[in-house]
Coordinates of C-alpha atoms and ligand atoms in Angstrom, one line a residue:
M19 CA 112.1 202.6 -131.3
L20 CA 113.5 205.4 -129.1
P21 CA 113.0 208.9 -130.6
G22 CA 116.1 211.1 -131.0
F23 CA 117.1 213.5 -128.2
A24 CA 120.0 215.5 -127.0
Y25 CA 121.9 214.0 -124.1
A26 CA 123.6 215.9 -121.3
R27 CA 125.7 214.4 -118.5
P28 CA 126.5 217.1 -116.0
T29 CA 128.8 216.5 -113.0
T30 CA 127.2 218.8 -110.5
L31 CA 123.7 219.3 -109.3
T32 CA 123.9 223.0 -110.2
D33 CA 124.8 222.1 -113.8
A34 CA 122.0 219.5 -113.9
V35 CA 119.5 222.2 -113.0
K36 CA 121.0 224.5 -115.7
A37 CA 120.7 221.7 -118.3
L38 CA 117.0 221.5 -117.4
A39 CA 116.5 225.2 -117.3
D40 CA 114.2 225.4 -120.4
G41 CA 111.7 223.1 -118.7
Q42 CA 111.6 220.7 -121.7
G43 CA 114.2 218.2 -120.6
R44 CA 113.7 214.9 -118.7
V45 CA 115.9 213.5 -115.9
H46 CA 117.5 210.2 -116.5
A47 CA 118.3 208.3 -113.3
G48 CA 118.4 204.5 -113.8
G49 CA 116.3 204.8 -116.9
T50 CA 114.2 201.7 -116.1
D51 CA 111.0 203.7 -116.6
L52 CA 112.1 206.7 -118.5
L53 CA 113.3 204.8 -121.5
S54 CA 110.2 202.8 -121.9
C55 CA 108.1 206.0 -121.6
L56 CA 110.1 207.6 -124.4
R57 CA 110.0 204.4 -126.5
D58 CA 106.2 204.1 -126.1
G59 CA 105.5 207.8 -126.7
V60 CA 104.0 208.4 -123.2
F61 CA 105.9 211.7 -123.4
T62 CA 108.6 213.2 -125.5
A63 CA 111.8 215.0 -124.4
P64 CA 114.1 217.0 -126.7
T65 CA 116.8 216.7 -124.0
V66 CA 117.6 213.9 -121.6
V67 CA 119.7 214.9 -118.6
S68 CA 121.6 212.0 -117.0
L69 CA 122.2 212.4 -113.2
S70 CA 124.7 209.5 -113.2
G71 CA 127.7 211.9 -113.2
V72 CA 126.6 213.7 -110.0
P73 CA 128.2 211.9 -107.1
S74 CA 126.5 214.1 -104.4
L75 CA 123.1 212.5 -105.4
R76 CA 124.3 209.0 -104.2
G77 CA 124.7 207.5 -100.8
I78 CA 123.1 207.1 -97.4
D79 CA 124.3 209.2 -94.5
S80 CA 123.2 210.0 -90.9
T81 CA 121.9 213.5 -90.3
P82 CA 123.1 215.6 -87.3
D83 CA 119.7 215.0 -85.6
G84 CA 120.0 211.2 -85.8
G85 CA 117.9 210.9 -88.9
L86 CA 118.9 209.6 -92.4
R87 CA 119.6 211.2 -95.7
I88 CA 119.4 209.1 -98.8
G89 CA 120.5 210.6 -102.2
A90 CA 117.9 210.3 -104.9
L91 CA 120.4 208.4 -107.2
T92 CA 121.0 205.7 -104.6
T93 CA 119.9 202.4 -106.1
L94 CA 117.1 200.4 -104.6
T95 CA 119.5 197.6 -103.9
A96 CA 121.7 199.9 -101.8
V97 CA 118.6 201.2 -99.9
A98 CA 117.3 197.7 -99.3
E99 CA 120.7 196.5 -98.1
G100 CA 121.7 199.6 -96.1
E101 CA 122.5 198.6 -92.5
T102 CA 120.8 201.6 -90.9
V103 CA 117.8 201.3 -93.2
R104 CA 117.4 197.6 -92.3
T105 CA 117.7 198.1 -88.6
R106 CA 116.0 201.4 -88.1
Y107 CA 113.6 201.9 -91.0
R108 CA 112.7 198.4 -91.9
A109 CA 109.6 199.3 -93.9
L110 CA 111.8 201.2 -96.3
A111 CA 114.2 198.3 -96.7
E112 CA 111.3 195.8 -97.2
A113 CA 109.6 198.1 -99.7
S114 CA 112.8 198.6 -101.7
A115 CA 113.5 194.9 -101.7
S116 CA 110.0 194.2 -103.0
V117 CA 110.5 196.3 -106.2
G118 CA 110.6 194.4 -109.5
S119 CA 113.6 192.1 -109.9
P120 CA 117.2 192.2 -108.7
Q121 CA 118.2 193.7 -112.1
L122 CA 115.6 196.5 -111.7
R123 CA 116.7 197.2 -108.1
N124 CA 120.4 197.3 -109.2
Q125 CA 119.6 199.9 -111.8
G126 CA 116.5 201.7 -110.5
T127 CA 116.9 204.5 -108.0
L128 CA 115.0 205.9 -105.1
G129 CA 114.2 209.2 -106.9
G130 CA 113.1 207.4 -110.1
N131 CA 110.9 205.2 -108.1
L132 CA 109.0 208.1 -106.6
C133 CA 108.7 209.9 -110.0
Q134 CA 107.8 207.0 -112.2
K135 CA 104.8 207.2 -114.5
P136 CA 101.6 205.2 -113.8
R137 CA 101.3 201.7 -115.3
C138 CA 97.6 202.0 -116.4
W139 CA 97.4 200.2 -119.7
Y140 CA 95.2 202.9 -121.2
Y141 CA 97.6 205.6 -120.2
R142 CA 100.6 203.7 -121.5
G143 CA 98.8 202.5 -124.6
D144 CA 97.4 204.3 -127.6
F145 CA 94.5 205.8 -125.8
H146 CA 94.0 209.6 -125.5
C147 CA 92.8 209.3 -121.9
L148 CA 92.1 212.1 -119.4
R149 CA 95.6 212.0 -118.0
K150 CA 97.0 212.5 -121.5
G151 CA 94.7 215.5 -122.2
G152 CA 91.7 213.6 -123.4
E153 CA 88.1 213.7 -122.2
S154 CA 87.7 210.6 -120.1
C155 CA 89.2 207.7 -118.2
F156 CA 88.8 204.5 -120.3
A157 CA 89.2 202.3 -117.2
V158 CA 85.8 203.4 -115.8
A159 CA 83.9 201.3 -118.3
G160 CA 86.8 199.2 -119.5
E161 CA 89.3 196.7 -118.1
N162 CA 89.9 198.0 -114.6
D163 CA 91.3 194.9 -112.8
Y164 CA 94.3 196.8 -111.5
H165 CA 92.8 200.2 -110.9
C166 CA 92.0 202.1 -107.7
L167 CA 89.6 201.7 -104.8
F168 CA 90.2 205.2 -103.3
G169 CA 90.6 208.7 -104.6
G170 CA 89.7 207.9 -108.2
E171 CA 88.2 211.2 -109.2
G172 CA 88.1 211.3 -113.0
C173 CA 91.2 209.1 -113.4
F174 CA 91.5 205.7 -111.7
I175 CA 95.2 204.9 -111.9
V176 CA 97.1 203.5 -109.0
H177 CA 100.4 204.9 -108.0
P178 CA 103.0 202.3 -108.9
S179 CA 105.6 202.9 -106.2
D180 CA 106.3 200.5 -103.4
V181 CA 108.8 202.9 -101.8
A182 CA 106.6 205.9 -101.5
P183 CA 104.1 204.5 -99.0
A184 CA 107.0 203.3 -96.8
L185 CA 108.4 206.8 -96.9
V186 CA 105.0 208.3 -96.1
A187 CA 104.5 206.0 -93.1
L188 CA 108.0 206.9 -91.9
G189 CA 107.3 210.6 -92.1
A190 CA 110.0 211.3 -94.7
A191 CA 110.5 214.5 -96.7
L192 CA 112.2 215.2 -100.1
R193 CA 114.6 218.0 -100.8
I194 CA 113.9 219.3 -104.3
V195 CA 116.3 221.6 -106.2
G196 CA 115.4 223.7 -109.2
P197 CA 115.8 227.0 -111.0
G198 CA 114.0 228.7 -108.1
G199 CA 116.3 227.3 -105.4
A200 CA 115.7 224.4 -103.0
R201 CA 112.6 223.4 -101.1
T202 CA 111.5 220.6 -98.9
V203 CA 108.3 218.7 -99.3
P204 CA 106.9 215.9 -97.2
V205 CA 106.6 212.7 -99.3
E206 CA 102.9 212.7 -98.3
A207 CA 102.4 216.0 -100.2
F208 CA 104.7 215.1 -103.1
H209 CA 102.1 213.2 -105.3
V210 CA 99.2 214.9 -106.8
P211 CA 95.7 213.3 -106.7
P212 CA 93.6 213.5 -109.9
K213 CA 91.0 215.7 -108.2
V214 CA 93.7 218.4 -107.9
D215 CA 95.2 217.9 -111.4
P216 CA 94.8 214.7 -113.5
H217 CA 97.7 215.7 -115.8
R218 CA 100.6 215.4 -113.4
E219 CA 101.7 212.9 -110.8
T220 CA 104.0 215.0 -108.6
V221 CA 104.4 218.6 -107.4
L222 CA 107.7 218.9 -109.3
E223 CA 107.8 222.0 -111.5
P224 CA 109.6 221.8 -114.9
G225 CA 113.3 221.7 -114.3
E226 CA 113.2 220.5 -110.7
I227 CA 115.1 217.5 -109.5
V228 CA 114.6 215.4 -106.4
A229 CA 117.9 215.6 -104.6
E230 CA 117.4 213.4 -101.5
A231 CA 115.0 211.9 -99.1
I232 CA 115.3 212.8 -95.4
L233 CA 114.0 210.5 -92.7
P234 CA 113.4 211.7 -89.2
P235 CA 115.2 210.0 -86.3
A236 CA 113.7 206.6 -85.6
I237 CA 112.2 207.0 -82.2
P238 CA 112.6 204.2 -79.6
G239 CA 109.8 201.6 -79.8
L240 CA 109.2 202.3 -83.6
R241 CA 108.2 199.2 -85.5
S242 CA 107.8 199.5 -89.2
T243 CA 107.1 197.1 -92.0
Y244 CA 106.0 196.9 -95.6
R245 CA 104.3 194.1 -97.4
K246 CA 102.7 193.8 -100.8
V247 CA 100.6 191.2 -102.6
R248 CA 101.3 190.7 -106.3
A249 CA 100.1 188.4 -109.0
R250 CA 103.6 186.9 -109.6
A251 CA 105.8 186.6 -106.7
S252 CA 109.0 186.7 -108.8
W253 CA 108.5 190.4 -109.8
D254 CA 105.5 192.5 -110.2
F255 CA 103.8 195.7 -109.1
A256 CA 101.6 195.7 -106.0
L257 CA 97.9 194.6 -106.3
V258 CA 97.7 195.9 -102.8
G259 CA 100.5 197.0 -100.4
A260 CA 100.7 198.4 -96.9
A261 CA 103.4 200.2 -94.9
F262 CA 103.1 200.5 -91.2
A263 CA 105.1 202.6 -88.7
L264 CA 103.9 202.0 -85.2
R265 CA 105.3 203.3 -81.9
L266 CA 104.5 200.8 -79.2
A267 CA 104.8 201.1 -75.5
G268 CA 104.4 197.5 -74.3
D269 CA 101.5 196.3 -76.3
V270 CA 99.8 199.7 -76.6
V271 CA 100.1 201.6 -79.8
R272 CA 101.1 205.2 -79.0
E273 CA 101.4 206.5 -82.5
A274 CA 100.6 205.0 -85.9
R275 CA 101.2 206.0 -89.5
V276 CA 99.9 203.7 -92.2
A277 CA 100.0 204.1 -96.0
F278 CA 98.8 201.9 -98.8
A279 CA 100.1 201.0 -102.2
G280 CA 98.2 199.7 -105.3
V281 CA 94.8 201.1 -104.2
A282 CA 94.9 204.8 -105.0
P283 CA 96.3 207.3 -107.5
V284 CA 98.7 208.5 -104.8
P285 CA 100.3 206.7 -101.9
W286 CA 97.2 206.5 -99.7
R287 CA 97.5 207.6 -96.0
A288 CA 95.1 205.4 -94.1
K289 CA 94.0 207.7 -91.3
A290 CA 91.0 205.6 -90.3
V291 CA 93.4 202.7 -89.6
E292 CA 95.7 204.9 -87.6
A293 CA 92.8 206.1 -85.5
A294 CA 91.6 202.5 -84.9
L295 CA 95.1 201.7 -83.6
T296 CA 96.2 204.7 -81.7
G297 CA 95.8 204.4 -77.9
H298 CA 94.7 200.8 -78.1
R299 CA 96.3 197.5 -77.2
L300 CA 97.4 195.7 -80.3
D301 CA 95.2 192.7 -79.6
A302 CA 92.9 190.7 -81.8
A303 CA 89.9 193.0 -81.4
T304 CA 91.9 196.1 -82.3
I305 CA 93.4 194.3 -85.3
V306 CA 90.0 193.3 -86.7
R307 CA 88.7 196.9 -86.2
A308 CA 91.8 198.4 -87.9
A309 CA 91.4 195.9 -90.9
A310 CA 87.8 196.9 -91.3
A311 CA 88.7 200.6 -91.2
A312 CA 91.3 199.9 -94.0
V313 CA 88.5 199.2 -96.5
K314 CA 85.9 201.7 -95.3
G315 CA 85.0 204.0 -98.1
A316 CA 86.5 201.7 -100.8
E317 CA 84.8 202.2 -104.2
P318 CA 85.7 199.3 -106.4
L319 CA 85.1 199.3 -110.1
A320 CA 83.5 196.4 -112.0
R321 CA 86.6 194.2 -112.0
N322 CA 88.8 195.2 -109.1
G323 CA 86.5 194.2 -106.2
Y324 CA 88.9 191.5 -105.2
K325 CA 91.3 194.2 -103.9
V326 CA 88.9 194.9 -101.0
P327 CA 89.2 191.6 -99.1
L328 CA 92.9 191.4 -100.2
L329 CA 93.6 194.7 -98.5
R330 CA 91.6 193.9 -95.4
G331 CA 93.4 190.5 -95.1
L332 CA 96.8 192.1 -95.7
V333 CA 96.3 194.7 -92.9
E334 CA 95.1 192.0 -90.5
E335 CA 98.0 189.7 -91.3
R336 CA 100.7 192.5 -91.0
L337 CA 99.3 193.8 -87.7
A338 CA 99.2 190.3 -86.3
A339 CA 102.8 189.9 -87.3
I340 CA 103.7 193.2 -85.5
A341 CA 101.8 192.1 -82.4
R342 CA 103.8 188.8 -82.3
G343 CA 107.0 190.9 -82.3
Ligands
FAD426 C1 109.4 195.2 -115.4 C2 109.3 196.3 -114.4 C3 108.9 196.0 -113.1 C4 108.8 197.0 -112.1 N1 108.3 196.7 -110.9 C5 108.2 197.6 -110.0 C6 107.7 197.3 -108.7 O1 107.4 196.2 -108.3 N2 107.6 198.3 -107.8 C7 107.9 199.6 -108.1 O2 107.8 200.5 -107.2 N3 108.4 200.0 -109.3 C8 108.5 199.0 -110.2 N4 109.0 199.3 -111.5 C9 109.2 200.8 -111.8 C10 110.5 201.5 -111.8 O3 111.2 201.3 -113.0 C11 111.5 201.3 -110.7 O4 110.7 201.4 -109.5 C12 112.7 202.3 -110.6 O5 112.9 202.6 -109.2 C13 112.6 203.6 -111.3 O6 113.9 204.3 -111.1 P1 114.9 204.7 -112.3 O7 116.0 205.3 -111.6 O8 115.1 203.6 -113.2 O9 114.0 205.9 -112.9 P2 114.1 206.5 -114.4 O10 113.5 205.5 -115.3 O11 115.4 207.0 -114.7 O12 113.1 207.7 -114.1 C14 111.7 207.5 -113.9 C15 111.0 208.9 -114.0 O13 111.4 209.7 -112.9 C16 112.1 210.9 -113.3 N5 113.2 211.0 -112.4 C17 114.1 210.1 -112.1 N6 114.9 210.5 -111.1 C18 114.5 211.8 -110.8 C19 114.9 212.8 -109.9 N7 115.9 212.6 -109.0 N8 114.3 214.0 -109.8 C20 113.2 214.2 -110.7 N9 112.8 213.3 -111.6 C21 113.4 212.1 -111.6 C22 112.5 210.6 -114.8 O14 112.6 211.8 -115.5 C23 111.4 209.7 -115.2 O15 110.2 210.4 -115.7 C24 109.2 198.4 -112.4 C25 109.6 198.7 -113.7 C26 109.7 197.6 -114.7 C27 110.2 198.0 -116.0

């Protein structure tokens, strides 16, 4: 059952920030994750502040420099179907379209997707794990089939968002508004790894709201794509996922940004893959080298070793698809 809470529905961003000023409230966007977290006691909130009455947080617009601004309250369906997103930032359209089910995409928002809580069954269950202030991560010696390969220091969750790796690959930033004013943070620096702080997932301070994502202009020759592998094709979180943004000149990769989903506690920038691609022809030999680089340093737990060949194969398959054009 949902616990009781006070509910506020401001109509401006300024009033939303004011409603969160005591640092105790929680933002309600689409509610697809928030409400189950409240129901399951993942966290409590004396006040829930709905953003649904703030029109400035919705919509997709071009920026003066030729980039794109997407309001945090824009639904994932609107992002996936947006004409400019589909034609110029394909990885973001594909990632948004891969989230959950049509119902979840109609209700779930871009901001909520980036701020959602991890899906680890110990964290979501009745376990006082490290992330909830306990002593240890139960996944280490427990059922770790869906846990991480990289970056698991103390806590072995995977970040559940499909959209975040696409935004990282595309070099996007977030505008964040709070009691201290506004600031801009690259998506790559938005999520907090457990080695920095195992008790938080993002750099958001109490009372701060993600207002919008800002994508840089899509440069000529940019090819981007996102693909995930999941246990059920109908709707599910990523077992492994990969977002690519490559700038090609002919068949030579001039620039590469690659980020993974489902394999690390934060969207995982794959710099070794980028290095294996940059400056090289996107041929079979380069693709094999890049796929090997994707899994270098992976540290599987007892039951998630299957993710290593899955990730390697996914990278190889996606790069081959980009090479075919
Ligand atoms: C069955 C199921 C399947 C799912 N499958 C996937 C999947 O395949 N891939 C995937 O990526 N996700 C998946 N999700 C997760 C998630 O619900 C959606 O991705 C959705 O986008 C979350 O958005 P929302 O607007 O509903 O967020 P909410 O539930 O409203 O909010 C989620 C969290 O973010 C905070 N928040 C929301 N908006 C803001 C903001 N603008 N600023 C600051 N904080 C904010 C809230 O306080 C809350 O803590 C799934 C969820 C369910 C229930």
